[in-house]
Short mmCIF file of C-alpha atoms and ligand atoms in Angstrom, two decimals:
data_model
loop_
_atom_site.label_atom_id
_atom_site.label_comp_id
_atom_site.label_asym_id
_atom_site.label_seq_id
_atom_site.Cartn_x
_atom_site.Cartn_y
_atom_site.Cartn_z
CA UNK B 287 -117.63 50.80 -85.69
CA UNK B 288 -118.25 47.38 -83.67
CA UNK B 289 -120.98 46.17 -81.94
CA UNK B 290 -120.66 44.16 -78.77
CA UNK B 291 -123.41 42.24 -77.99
CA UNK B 292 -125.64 40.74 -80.17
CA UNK B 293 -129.84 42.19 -80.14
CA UNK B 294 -132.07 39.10 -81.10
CA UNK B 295 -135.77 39.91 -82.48
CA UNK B 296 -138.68 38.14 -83.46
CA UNK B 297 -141.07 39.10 -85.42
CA UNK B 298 -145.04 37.66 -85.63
CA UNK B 299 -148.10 37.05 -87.65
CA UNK B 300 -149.20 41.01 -87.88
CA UNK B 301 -152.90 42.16 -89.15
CA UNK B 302 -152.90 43.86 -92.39
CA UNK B 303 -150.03 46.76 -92.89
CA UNK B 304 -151.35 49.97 -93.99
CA UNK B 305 -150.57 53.46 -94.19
CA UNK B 306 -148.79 56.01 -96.51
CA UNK B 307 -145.17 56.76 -95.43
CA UNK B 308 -141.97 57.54 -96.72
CA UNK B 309 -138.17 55.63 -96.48
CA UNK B 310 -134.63 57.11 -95.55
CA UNK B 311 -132.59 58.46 -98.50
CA UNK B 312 -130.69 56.74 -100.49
CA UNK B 313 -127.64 55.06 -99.52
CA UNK B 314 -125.98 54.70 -102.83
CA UNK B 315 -126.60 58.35 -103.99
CA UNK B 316 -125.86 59.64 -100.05
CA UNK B 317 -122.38 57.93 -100.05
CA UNK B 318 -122.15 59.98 -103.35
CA UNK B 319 -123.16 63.13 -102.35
CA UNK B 320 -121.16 63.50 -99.23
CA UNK B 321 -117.60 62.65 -101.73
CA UNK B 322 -118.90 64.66 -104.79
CA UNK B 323 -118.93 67.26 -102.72
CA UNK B 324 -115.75 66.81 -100.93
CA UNK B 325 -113.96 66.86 -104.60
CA UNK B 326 -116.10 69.73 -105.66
CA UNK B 327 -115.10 73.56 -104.87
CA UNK B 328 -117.66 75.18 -102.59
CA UNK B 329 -120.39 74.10 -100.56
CA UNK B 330 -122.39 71.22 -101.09
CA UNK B 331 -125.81 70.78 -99.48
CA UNK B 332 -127.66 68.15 -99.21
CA UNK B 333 -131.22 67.41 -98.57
CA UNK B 334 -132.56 63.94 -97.15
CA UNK B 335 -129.22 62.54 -96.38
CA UNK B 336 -129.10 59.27 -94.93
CA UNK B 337 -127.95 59.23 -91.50
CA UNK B 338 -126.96 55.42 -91.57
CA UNK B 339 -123.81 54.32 -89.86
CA UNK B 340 -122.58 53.33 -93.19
CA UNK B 341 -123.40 56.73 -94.56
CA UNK B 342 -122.31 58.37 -91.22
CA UNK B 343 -118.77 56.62 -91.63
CA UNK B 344 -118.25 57.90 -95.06
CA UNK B 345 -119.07 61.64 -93.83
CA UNK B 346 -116.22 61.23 -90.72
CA UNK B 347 -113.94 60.21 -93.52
CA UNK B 348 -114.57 63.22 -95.87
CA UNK B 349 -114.18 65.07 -93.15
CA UNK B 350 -110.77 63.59 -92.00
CA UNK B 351 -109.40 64.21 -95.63
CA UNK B 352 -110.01 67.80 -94.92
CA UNK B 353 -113.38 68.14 -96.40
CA UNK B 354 -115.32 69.20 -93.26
CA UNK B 355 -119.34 67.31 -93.45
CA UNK B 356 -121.49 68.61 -91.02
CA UNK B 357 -125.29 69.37 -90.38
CA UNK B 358 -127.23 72.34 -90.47
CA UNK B 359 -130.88 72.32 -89.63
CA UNK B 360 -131.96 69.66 -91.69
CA UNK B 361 -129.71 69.91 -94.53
CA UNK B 362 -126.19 68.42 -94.70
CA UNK B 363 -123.26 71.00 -95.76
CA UNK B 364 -119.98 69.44 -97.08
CA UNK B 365 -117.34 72.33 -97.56
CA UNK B 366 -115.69 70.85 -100.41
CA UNK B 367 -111.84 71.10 -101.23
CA UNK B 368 -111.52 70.57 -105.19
CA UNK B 369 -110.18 67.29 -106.84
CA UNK B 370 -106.40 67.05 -105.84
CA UNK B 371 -107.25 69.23 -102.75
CA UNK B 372 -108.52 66.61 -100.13
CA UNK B 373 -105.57 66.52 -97.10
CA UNK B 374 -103.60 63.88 -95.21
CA UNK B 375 -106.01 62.19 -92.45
CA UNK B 376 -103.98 62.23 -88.98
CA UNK B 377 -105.85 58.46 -88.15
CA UNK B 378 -106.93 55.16 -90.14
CA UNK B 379 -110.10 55.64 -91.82
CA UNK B 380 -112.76 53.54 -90.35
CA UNK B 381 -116.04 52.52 -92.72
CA UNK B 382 -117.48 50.50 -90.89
CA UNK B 383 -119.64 47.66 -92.34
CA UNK B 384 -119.59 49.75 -95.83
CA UNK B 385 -118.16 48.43 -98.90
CA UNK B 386 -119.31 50.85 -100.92
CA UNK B 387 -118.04 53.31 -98.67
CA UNK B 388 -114.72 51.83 -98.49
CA UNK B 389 -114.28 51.01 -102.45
CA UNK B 390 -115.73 54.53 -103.61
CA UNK B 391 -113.17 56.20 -101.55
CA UNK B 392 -110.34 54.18 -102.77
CA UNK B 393 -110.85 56.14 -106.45
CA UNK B 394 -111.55 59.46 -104.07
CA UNK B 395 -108.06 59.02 -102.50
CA UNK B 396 -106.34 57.72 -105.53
CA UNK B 397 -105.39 60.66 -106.99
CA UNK B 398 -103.80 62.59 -103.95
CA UNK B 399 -100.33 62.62 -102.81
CA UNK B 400 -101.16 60.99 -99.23
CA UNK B 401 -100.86 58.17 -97.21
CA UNK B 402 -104.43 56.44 -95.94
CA UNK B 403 -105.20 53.78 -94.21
CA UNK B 404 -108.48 52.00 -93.96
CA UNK B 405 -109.81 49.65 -91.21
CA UNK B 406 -113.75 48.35 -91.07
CA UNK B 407 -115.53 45.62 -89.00
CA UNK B 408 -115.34 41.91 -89.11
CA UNK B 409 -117.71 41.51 -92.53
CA UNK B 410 -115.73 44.15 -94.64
CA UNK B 411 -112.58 43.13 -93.91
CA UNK B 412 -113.43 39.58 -95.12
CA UNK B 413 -115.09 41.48 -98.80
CA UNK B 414 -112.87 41.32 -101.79
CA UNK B 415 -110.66 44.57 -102.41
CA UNK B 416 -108.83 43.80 -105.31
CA UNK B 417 -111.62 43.83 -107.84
CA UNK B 418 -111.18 47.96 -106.90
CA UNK B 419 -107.21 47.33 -106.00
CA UNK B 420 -106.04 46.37 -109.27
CA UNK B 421 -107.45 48.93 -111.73
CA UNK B 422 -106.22 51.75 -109.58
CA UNK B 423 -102.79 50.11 -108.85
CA UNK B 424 -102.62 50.25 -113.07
CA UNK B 425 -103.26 54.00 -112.64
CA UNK B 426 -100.65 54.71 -109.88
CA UNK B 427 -102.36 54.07 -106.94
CA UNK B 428 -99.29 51.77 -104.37
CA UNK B 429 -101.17 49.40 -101.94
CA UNK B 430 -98.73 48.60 -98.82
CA UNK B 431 -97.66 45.24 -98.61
CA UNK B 432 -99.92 44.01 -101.33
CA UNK B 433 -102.84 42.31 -99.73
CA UNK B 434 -106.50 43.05 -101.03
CA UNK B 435 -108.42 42.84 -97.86
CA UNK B 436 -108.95 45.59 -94.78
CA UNK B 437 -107.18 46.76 -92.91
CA UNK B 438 -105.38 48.34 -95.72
CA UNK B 439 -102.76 51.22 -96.27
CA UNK B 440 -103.02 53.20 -99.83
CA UNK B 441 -100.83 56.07 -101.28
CA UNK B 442 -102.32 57.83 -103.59
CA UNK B 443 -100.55 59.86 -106.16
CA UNK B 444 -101.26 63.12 -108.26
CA UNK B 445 -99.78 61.79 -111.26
CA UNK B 446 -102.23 59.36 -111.88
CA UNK B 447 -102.35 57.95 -115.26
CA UNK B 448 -105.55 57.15 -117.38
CA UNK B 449 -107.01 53.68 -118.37
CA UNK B 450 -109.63 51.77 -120.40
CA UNK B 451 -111.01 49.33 -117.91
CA UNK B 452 -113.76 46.57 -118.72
CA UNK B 453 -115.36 45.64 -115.66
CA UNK B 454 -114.71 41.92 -115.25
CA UNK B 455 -117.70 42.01 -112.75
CA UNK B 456 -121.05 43.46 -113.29
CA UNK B 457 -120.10 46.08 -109.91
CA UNK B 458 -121.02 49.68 -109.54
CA UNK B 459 -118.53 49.71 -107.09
CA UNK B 460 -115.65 49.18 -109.30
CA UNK B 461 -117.18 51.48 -112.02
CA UNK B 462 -117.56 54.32 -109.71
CA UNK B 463 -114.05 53.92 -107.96
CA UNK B 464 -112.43 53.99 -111.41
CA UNK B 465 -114.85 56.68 -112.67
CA UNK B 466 -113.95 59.09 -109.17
CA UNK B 467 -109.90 58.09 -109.48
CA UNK B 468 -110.41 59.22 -113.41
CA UNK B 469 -111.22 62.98 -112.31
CA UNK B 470 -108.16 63.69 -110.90
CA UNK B 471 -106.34 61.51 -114.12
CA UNK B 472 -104.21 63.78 -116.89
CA UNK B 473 -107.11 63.14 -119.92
CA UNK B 474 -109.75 60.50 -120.22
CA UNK B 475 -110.59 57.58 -118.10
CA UNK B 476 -112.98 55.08 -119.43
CA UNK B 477 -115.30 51.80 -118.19
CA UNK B 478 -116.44 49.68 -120.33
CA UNK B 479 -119.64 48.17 -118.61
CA UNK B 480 -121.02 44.52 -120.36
CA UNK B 481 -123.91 44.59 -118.10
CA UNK B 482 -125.90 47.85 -116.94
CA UNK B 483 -124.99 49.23 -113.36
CA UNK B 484 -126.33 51.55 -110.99
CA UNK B 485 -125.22 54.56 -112.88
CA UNK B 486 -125.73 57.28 -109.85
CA UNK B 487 -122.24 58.11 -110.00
CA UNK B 488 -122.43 59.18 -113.68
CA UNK B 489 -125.46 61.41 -113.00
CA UNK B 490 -124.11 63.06 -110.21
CA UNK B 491 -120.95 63.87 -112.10
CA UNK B 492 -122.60 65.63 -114.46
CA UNK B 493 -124.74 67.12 -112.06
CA UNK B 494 -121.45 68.78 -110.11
CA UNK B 495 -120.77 69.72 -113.45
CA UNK B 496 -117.78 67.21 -114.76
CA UNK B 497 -117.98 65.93 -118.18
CA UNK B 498 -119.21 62.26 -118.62
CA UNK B 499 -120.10 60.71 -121.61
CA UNK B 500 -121.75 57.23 -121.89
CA UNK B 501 -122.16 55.44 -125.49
CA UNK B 502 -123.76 52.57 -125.85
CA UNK B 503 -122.24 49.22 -127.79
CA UNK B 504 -124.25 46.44 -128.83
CA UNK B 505 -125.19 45.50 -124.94
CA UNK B 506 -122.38 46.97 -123.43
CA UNK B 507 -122.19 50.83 -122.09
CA UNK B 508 -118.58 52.90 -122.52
CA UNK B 509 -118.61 55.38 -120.09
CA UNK B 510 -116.12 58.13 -120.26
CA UNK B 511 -114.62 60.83 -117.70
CA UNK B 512 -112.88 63.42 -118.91
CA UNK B 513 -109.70 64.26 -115.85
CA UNK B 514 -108.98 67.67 -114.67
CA UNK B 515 -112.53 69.40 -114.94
CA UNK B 516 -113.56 71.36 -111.69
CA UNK B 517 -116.66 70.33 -109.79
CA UNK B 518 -118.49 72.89 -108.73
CA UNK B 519 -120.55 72.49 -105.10
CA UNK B 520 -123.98 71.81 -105.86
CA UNK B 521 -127.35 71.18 -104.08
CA UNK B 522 -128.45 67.78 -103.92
CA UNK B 523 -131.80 65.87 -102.69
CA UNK B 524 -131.48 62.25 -101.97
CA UNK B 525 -134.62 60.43 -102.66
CA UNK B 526 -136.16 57.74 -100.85
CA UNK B 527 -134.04 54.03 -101.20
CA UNK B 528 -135.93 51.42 -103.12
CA UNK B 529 -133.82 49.02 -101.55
CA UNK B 530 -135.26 49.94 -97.90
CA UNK B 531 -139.04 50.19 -99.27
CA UNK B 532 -138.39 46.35 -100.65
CA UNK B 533 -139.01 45.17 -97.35
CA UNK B 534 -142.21 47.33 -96.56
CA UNK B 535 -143.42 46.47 -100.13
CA UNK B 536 -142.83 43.12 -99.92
CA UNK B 537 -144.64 42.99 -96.40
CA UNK B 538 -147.34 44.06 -97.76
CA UNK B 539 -147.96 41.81 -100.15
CA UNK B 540 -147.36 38.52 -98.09
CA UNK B 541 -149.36 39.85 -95.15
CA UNK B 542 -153.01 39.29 -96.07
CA UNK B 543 -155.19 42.83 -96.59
CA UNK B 544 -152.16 44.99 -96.53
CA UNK B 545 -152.09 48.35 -98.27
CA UNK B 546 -149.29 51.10 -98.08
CA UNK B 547 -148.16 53.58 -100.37
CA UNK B 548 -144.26 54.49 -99.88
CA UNK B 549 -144.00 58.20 -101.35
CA UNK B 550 -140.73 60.26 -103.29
CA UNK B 551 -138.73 56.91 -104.34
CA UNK B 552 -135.81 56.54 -106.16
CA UNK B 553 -137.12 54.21 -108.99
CA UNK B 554 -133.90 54.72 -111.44
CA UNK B 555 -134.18 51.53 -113.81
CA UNK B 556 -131.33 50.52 -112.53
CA UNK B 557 -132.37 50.02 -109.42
CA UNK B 558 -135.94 48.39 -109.95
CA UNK B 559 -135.60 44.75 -111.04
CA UNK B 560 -137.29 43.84 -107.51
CA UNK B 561 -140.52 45.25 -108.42
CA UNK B 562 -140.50 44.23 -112.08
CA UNK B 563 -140.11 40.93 -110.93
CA UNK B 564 -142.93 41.07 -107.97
CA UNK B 565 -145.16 42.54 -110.89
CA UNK B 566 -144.37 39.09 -112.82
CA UNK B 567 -145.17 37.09 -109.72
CA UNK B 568 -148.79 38.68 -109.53
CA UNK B 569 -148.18 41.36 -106.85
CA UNK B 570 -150.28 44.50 -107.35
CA UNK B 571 -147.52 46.67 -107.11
CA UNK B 572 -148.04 50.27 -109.07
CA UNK B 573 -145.84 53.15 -109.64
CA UNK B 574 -147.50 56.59 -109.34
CA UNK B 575 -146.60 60.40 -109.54
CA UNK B 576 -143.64 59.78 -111.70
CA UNK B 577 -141.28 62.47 -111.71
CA UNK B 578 -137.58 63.91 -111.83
CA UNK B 579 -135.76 65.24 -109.50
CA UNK B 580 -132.50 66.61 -109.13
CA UNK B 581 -131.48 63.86 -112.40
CA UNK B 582 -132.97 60.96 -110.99
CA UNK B 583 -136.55 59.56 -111.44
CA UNK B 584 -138.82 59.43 -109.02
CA UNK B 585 -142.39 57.98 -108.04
CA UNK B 586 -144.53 56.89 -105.04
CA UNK B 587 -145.05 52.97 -104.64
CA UNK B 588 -148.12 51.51 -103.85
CA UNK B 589 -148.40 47.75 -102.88
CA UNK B 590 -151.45 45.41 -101.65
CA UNK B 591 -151.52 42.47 -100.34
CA UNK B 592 -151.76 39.54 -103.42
CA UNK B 593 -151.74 36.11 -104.16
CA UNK B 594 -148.52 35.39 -106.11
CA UNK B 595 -146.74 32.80 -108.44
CA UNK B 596 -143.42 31.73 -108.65
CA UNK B 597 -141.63 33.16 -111.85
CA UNK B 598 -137.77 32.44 -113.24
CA UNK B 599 -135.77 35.65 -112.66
CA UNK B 600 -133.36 36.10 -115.54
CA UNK B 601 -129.40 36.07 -115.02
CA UNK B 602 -129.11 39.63 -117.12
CA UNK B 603 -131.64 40.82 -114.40
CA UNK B 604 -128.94 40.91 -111.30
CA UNK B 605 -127.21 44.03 -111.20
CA UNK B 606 -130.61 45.92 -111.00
CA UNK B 607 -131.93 44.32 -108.09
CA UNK B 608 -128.67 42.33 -106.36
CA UNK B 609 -129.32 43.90 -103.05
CA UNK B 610 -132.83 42.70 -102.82
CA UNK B 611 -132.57 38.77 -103.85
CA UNK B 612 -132.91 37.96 -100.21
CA UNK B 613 -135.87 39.85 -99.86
CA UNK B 614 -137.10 38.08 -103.08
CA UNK B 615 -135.87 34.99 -102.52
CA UNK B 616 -138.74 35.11 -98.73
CA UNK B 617 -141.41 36.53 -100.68
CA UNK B 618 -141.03 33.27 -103.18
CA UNK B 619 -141.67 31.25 -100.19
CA UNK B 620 -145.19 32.83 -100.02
CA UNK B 621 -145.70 31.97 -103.82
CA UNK B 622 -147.22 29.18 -105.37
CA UNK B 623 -144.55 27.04 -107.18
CA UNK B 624 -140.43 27.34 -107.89
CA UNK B 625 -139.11 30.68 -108.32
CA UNK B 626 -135.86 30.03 -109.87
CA UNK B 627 -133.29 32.83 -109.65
CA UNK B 628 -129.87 33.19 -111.72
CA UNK B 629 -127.02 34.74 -112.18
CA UNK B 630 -126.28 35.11 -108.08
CA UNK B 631 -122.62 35.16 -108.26
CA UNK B 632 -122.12 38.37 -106.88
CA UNK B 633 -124.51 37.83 -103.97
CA UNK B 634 -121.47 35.37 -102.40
CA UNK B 635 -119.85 38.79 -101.75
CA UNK B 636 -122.17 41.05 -100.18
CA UNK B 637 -122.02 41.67 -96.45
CA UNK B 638 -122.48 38.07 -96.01
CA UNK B 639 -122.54 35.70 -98.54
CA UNK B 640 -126.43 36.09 -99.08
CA UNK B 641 -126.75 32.75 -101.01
CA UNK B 642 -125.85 30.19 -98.70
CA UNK B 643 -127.34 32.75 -95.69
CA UNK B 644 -130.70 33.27 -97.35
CA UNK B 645 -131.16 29.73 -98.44
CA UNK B 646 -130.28 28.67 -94.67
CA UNK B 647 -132.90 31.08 -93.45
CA UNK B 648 -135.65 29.95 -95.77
CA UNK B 649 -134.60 26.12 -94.62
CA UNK B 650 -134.82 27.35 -91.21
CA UNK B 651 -138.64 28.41 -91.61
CA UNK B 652 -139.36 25.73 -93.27
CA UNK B 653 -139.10 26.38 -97.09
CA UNK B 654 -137.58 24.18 -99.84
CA UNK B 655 -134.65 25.51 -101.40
CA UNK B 656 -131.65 24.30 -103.67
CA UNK B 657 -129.09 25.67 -104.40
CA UNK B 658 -126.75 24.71 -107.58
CA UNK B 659 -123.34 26.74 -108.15
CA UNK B 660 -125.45 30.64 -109.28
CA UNK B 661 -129.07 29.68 -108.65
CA UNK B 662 -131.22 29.44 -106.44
CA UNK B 663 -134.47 27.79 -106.64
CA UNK B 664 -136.83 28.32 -103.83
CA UNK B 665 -140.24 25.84 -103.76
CA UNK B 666 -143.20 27.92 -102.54
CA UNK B 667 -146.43 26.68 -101.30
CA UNK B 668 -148.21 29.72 -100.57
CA UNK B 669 -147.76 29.58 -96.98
CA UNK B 670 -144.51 29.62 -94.75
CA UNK B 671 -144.45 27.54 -91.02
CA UNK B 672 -141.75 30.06 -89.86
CA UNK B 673 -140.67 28.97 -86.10
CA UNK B 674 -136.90 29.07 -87.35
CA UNK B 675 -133.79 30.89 -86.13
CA UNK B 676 -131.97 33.23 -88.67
CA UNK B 677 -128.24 33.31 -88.44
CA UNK B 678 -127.36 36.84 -89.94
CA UNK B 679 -123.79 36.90 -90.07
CA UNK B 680 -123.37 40.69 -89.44
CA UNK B 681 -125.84 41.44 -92.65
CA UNK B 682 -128.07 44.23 -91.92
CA UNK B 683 -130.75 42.78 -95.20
CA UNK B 684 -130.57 38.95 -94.17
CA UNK B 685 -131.94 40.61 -91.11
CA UNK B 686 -134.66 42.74 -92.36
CA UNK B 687 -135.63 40.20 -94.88
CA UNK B 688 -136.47 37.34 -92.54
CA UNK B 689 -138.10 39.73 -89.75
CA UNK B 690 -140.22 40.54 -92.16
CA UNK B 691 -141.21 37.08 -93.03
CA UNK B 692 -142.16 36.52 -89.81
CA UNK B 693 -144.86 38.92 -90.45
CA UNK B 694 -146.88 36.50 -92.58
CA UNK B 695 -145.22 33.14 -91.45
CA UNK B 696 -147.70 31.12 -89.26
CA UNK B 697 -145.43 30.93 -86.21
CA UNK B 698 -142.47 33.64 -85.62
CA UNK B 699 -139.51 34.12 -86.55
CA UNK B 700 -136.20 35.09 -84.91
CA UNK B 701 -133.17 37.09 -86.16
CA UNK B 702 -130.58 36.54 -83.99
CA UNK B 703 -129.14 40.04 -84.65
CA UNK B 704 -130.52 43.40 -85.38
CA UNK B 705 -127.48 45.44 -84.96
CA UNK B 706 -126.42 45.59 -87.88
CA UNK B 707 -129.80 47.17 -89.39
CA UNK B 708 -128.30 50.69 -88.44
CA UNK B 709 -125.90 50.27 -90.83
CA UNK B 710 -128.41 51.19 -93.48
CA UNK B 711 -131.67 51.86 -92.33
CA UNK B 712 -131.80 52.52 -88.37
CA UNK B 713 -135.84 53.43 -88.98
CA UNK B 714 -136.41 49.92 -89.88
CA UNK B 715 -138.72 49.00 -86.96
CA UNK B 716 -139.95 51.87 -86.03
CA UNK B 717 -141.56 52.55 -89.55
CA UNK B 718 -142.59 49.14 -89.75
CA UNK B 719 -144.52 49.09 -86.41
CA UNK B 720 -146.08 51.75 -88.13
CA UNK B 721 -148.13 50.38 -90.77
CA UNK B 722 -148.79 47.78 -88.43
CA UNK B 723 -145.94 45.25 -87.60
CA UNK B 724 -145.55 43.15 -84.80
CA UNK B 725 -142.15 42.15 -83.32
CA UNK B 726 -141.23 40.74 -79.79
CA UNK B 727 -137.75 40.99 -78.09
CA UNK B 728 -135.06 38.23 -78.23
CA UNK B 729 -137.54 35.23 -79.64
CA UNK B 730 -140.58 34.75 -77.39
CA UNK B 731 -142.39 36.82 -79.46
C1 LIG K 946 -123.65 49.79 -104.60
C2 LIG K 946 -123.40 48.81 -105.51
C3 LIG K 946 -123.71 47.39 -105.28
C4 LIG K 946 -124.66 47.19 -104.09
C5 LIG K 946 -124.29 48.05 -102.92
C6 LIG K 946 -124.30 49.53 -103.31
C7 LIG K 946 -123.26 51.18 -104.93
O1 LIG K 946 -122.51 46.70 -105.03
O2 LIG K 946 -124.68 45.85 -103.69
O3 LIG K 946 -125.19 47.87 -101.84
O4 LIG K 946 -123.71 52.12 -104.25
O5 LIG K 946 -122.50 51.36 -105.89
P1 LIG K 946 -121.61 46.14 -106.26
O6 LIG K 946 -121.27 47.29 -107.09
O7 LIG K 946 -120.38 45.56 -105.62
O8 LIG K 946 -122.47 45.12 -106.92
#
């Protein structure tokens, strides 16, 4: 999917945010759902999907392998075909924006005897393939013409061998590839994880009813898939994304008087180091009605406005909050004092490289920041001046994280696209206008 012309916004000083509201699914768990169920036998159906272009993508390519994903009413139904049963797609798969669309299905495909070939927009096809490429080439899967970025050709094949793999990156991308390839594998596939991952994959494995083991090591997890099992079709419900709600939450607190309460989200450990680390800034953030459902855990999120510190965000803290350093790294500039963040290497190859775009952003607005090979140090002074133009490079959370600055800053601020914000969480605005928020077409706000 490509989008012509670029939509500017700005967004302005806003009274206080309040109200009590809920978030699209998950993206992580709906990319999941929609290829569980593909490899599964059966029907699938699934609750609270998100309807994302990233997520939609993934759903058109399910479909295209033969596993037809289609709505009902409000529920989702994926008419799954078995692992080894997904068919030959008559045109290139296109995901879009979506990397984790595009590297999940890479393990998805890997063990079928066809021929795919997989195109996405101008930001994917500049991501990094090969981290995914190279484990499944050692289990059989042939890449045409060896390259390691889109647009990319893969034949899969069903005698596809299994592997120990330690993950050279902290990436539940590569784990879950691996971990998806490793079903259709003759015996057991393993990952070997140094640093804790998003581990959605593994629960909704065993949830479909394959058989997963994880041990623990020392610090690092072994997680085990066990090839050949059938996966039944199950009934899912996605809950709300914690990595939407950051920039609601984190509204909130920067925009003085603010109270909301974000209810049914995802709040998996693995998944929550943003709002551990607002908690150690000062922000009255509070988790209530904790609960599990459908193997995840779940709670509502309430947030008020606060007057916060700058903190130093541990390295080993990345992987459970790397989509919302961006987010962070804006609500720092509302802090009093450095907040120093490490460990950001991964950030460099997100759907932008979020480092050198968020630091531009906050320098834009008028923040302090330096930046020194994987940190980044931002100097807060409690107040922002805003008045800056934010290049987003085709990165739907660069986007969302500095319109919501603008919210507190003392003069707007200006995105100079929004596009891309369907990619993940097309509500965005409207639920943010909501509790309150005030934006203004193309920068005269
Ligand atoms: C995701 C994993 C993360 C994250 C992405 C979603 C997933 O990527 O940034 O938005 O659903 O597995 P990496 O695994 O590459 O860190």
């Amino acid at each position: 999917m490509t989008h012509a012309d670029p939509t500017p916004l700005a967004s302005r000083r806003s009274g206080p945010l309040k109200g009590t509201l809920r978030v699209p699914g998950d993206k992580s768990i709906s990319h999941r759902a929609l290829m569980l169920g593909a490899l599964a036998t059966g029907k699938t159906r699934i609750r609270g999907l998100l309807e994302s272009e990233d997520v939609i993508n993934t759903a058109h390519a399910v479909t295209a392998l033969g596993a037809p994903a289609r709505k009902t009413g409000d529920t989702w139904e994926v008419l799954g075909r078995g692992t080894g049963g997904l068919t030959q797609p008559d045109k290139p798969l296109d995901f879009g924006n979506s990397g984790t669309g595009t590297r999940l299905m890479m393990g998805v495909i890997a063990p079928h005897d066809i021929t795919v070939t997989m195109i996405g927009d101008a930001s994917l096809s500049k991501r990094p393939m090969g981290r995914v490429l190279n484990p499944l080439k050692q289990m059989g899967l042939e890449v045409e013409g060896d390259r390691d970025r889109l647009p990319l050709t893969l034949r899969g094949t069903s005698e596809l061998v299994p592997m120990v793999y330690e993950l050279p990156v902290p990436s539940a991308q590569i784990k879950s590839a691996i971990l998806l390839a490793g079903l259709g594998a003759a015996g057991e596939t393993t990952v070997v994880e140094p640093e804790a991952t998003r581990d959605h994959t593994e629960r909704m494995l065993r949830h479909f009813g394959a058989d997963v083991r994880t041990v623990s090591e020392g610090g690092a997890t072994r997680i085990t898939v066990r090839g050949g099992a059938e996966l039944e079709g199950r009934d899912v419900t996605v809950p709300g994304d914690p990595s939407s709600a950051a920039f609601l939450i984190a509204a909130a607190l920067i925009v003085p008087g603010s109270d909301i309460t974000i209810e049914g989200l995802l709040v998996n450990p693995t998944r929550t180091g943003f709002y551990t680390t607002l908690q150690e800034m000062g922000g009255d953030v509070t988790f209530l009605n904790e609960r599990e459902e459908g193997g995840e855990p779940i709670a509502d999120i309430r947030a008020r406005f606060s007057a916060l510190s700058g903190v130093s965000v541990p390295a080993d803290r990345a992987p459970s909050m790397i989509d919302e350093y961006p987010m962070l790294a804006v609500v720092a500039g509302f802090a009093k004092g450095a907040t120093r963040m490490d460990g950001l290497a991964e950030l460099k190859v997100k759907e932008s490289d979020r480092l050198a775009a968020t630091a531009a952003g906050l320098e834009a607005n008028g923040v302090r920041t330096e930046v020194s090979g994987d940190t980044l140090i931002v100097h807060g002074t409690g107040s922002v001046p805003g008045g800056g133009l934010v290049e987003t490079h085709l990165d739907h959370r660069i986007a969302m994280s500095f319109l919501a600055m603008g919210l507190a800053s003392t003069s707007p601020v200006t995105v100079d696209d929004t596009a891309m914000i369907a990619t993940s969480f097309p509500e965005f605005r409207h639920l943010m206008e909501q509790i309150g928020a005030q934006f203004g077409e193309g920068g005269g706000a």
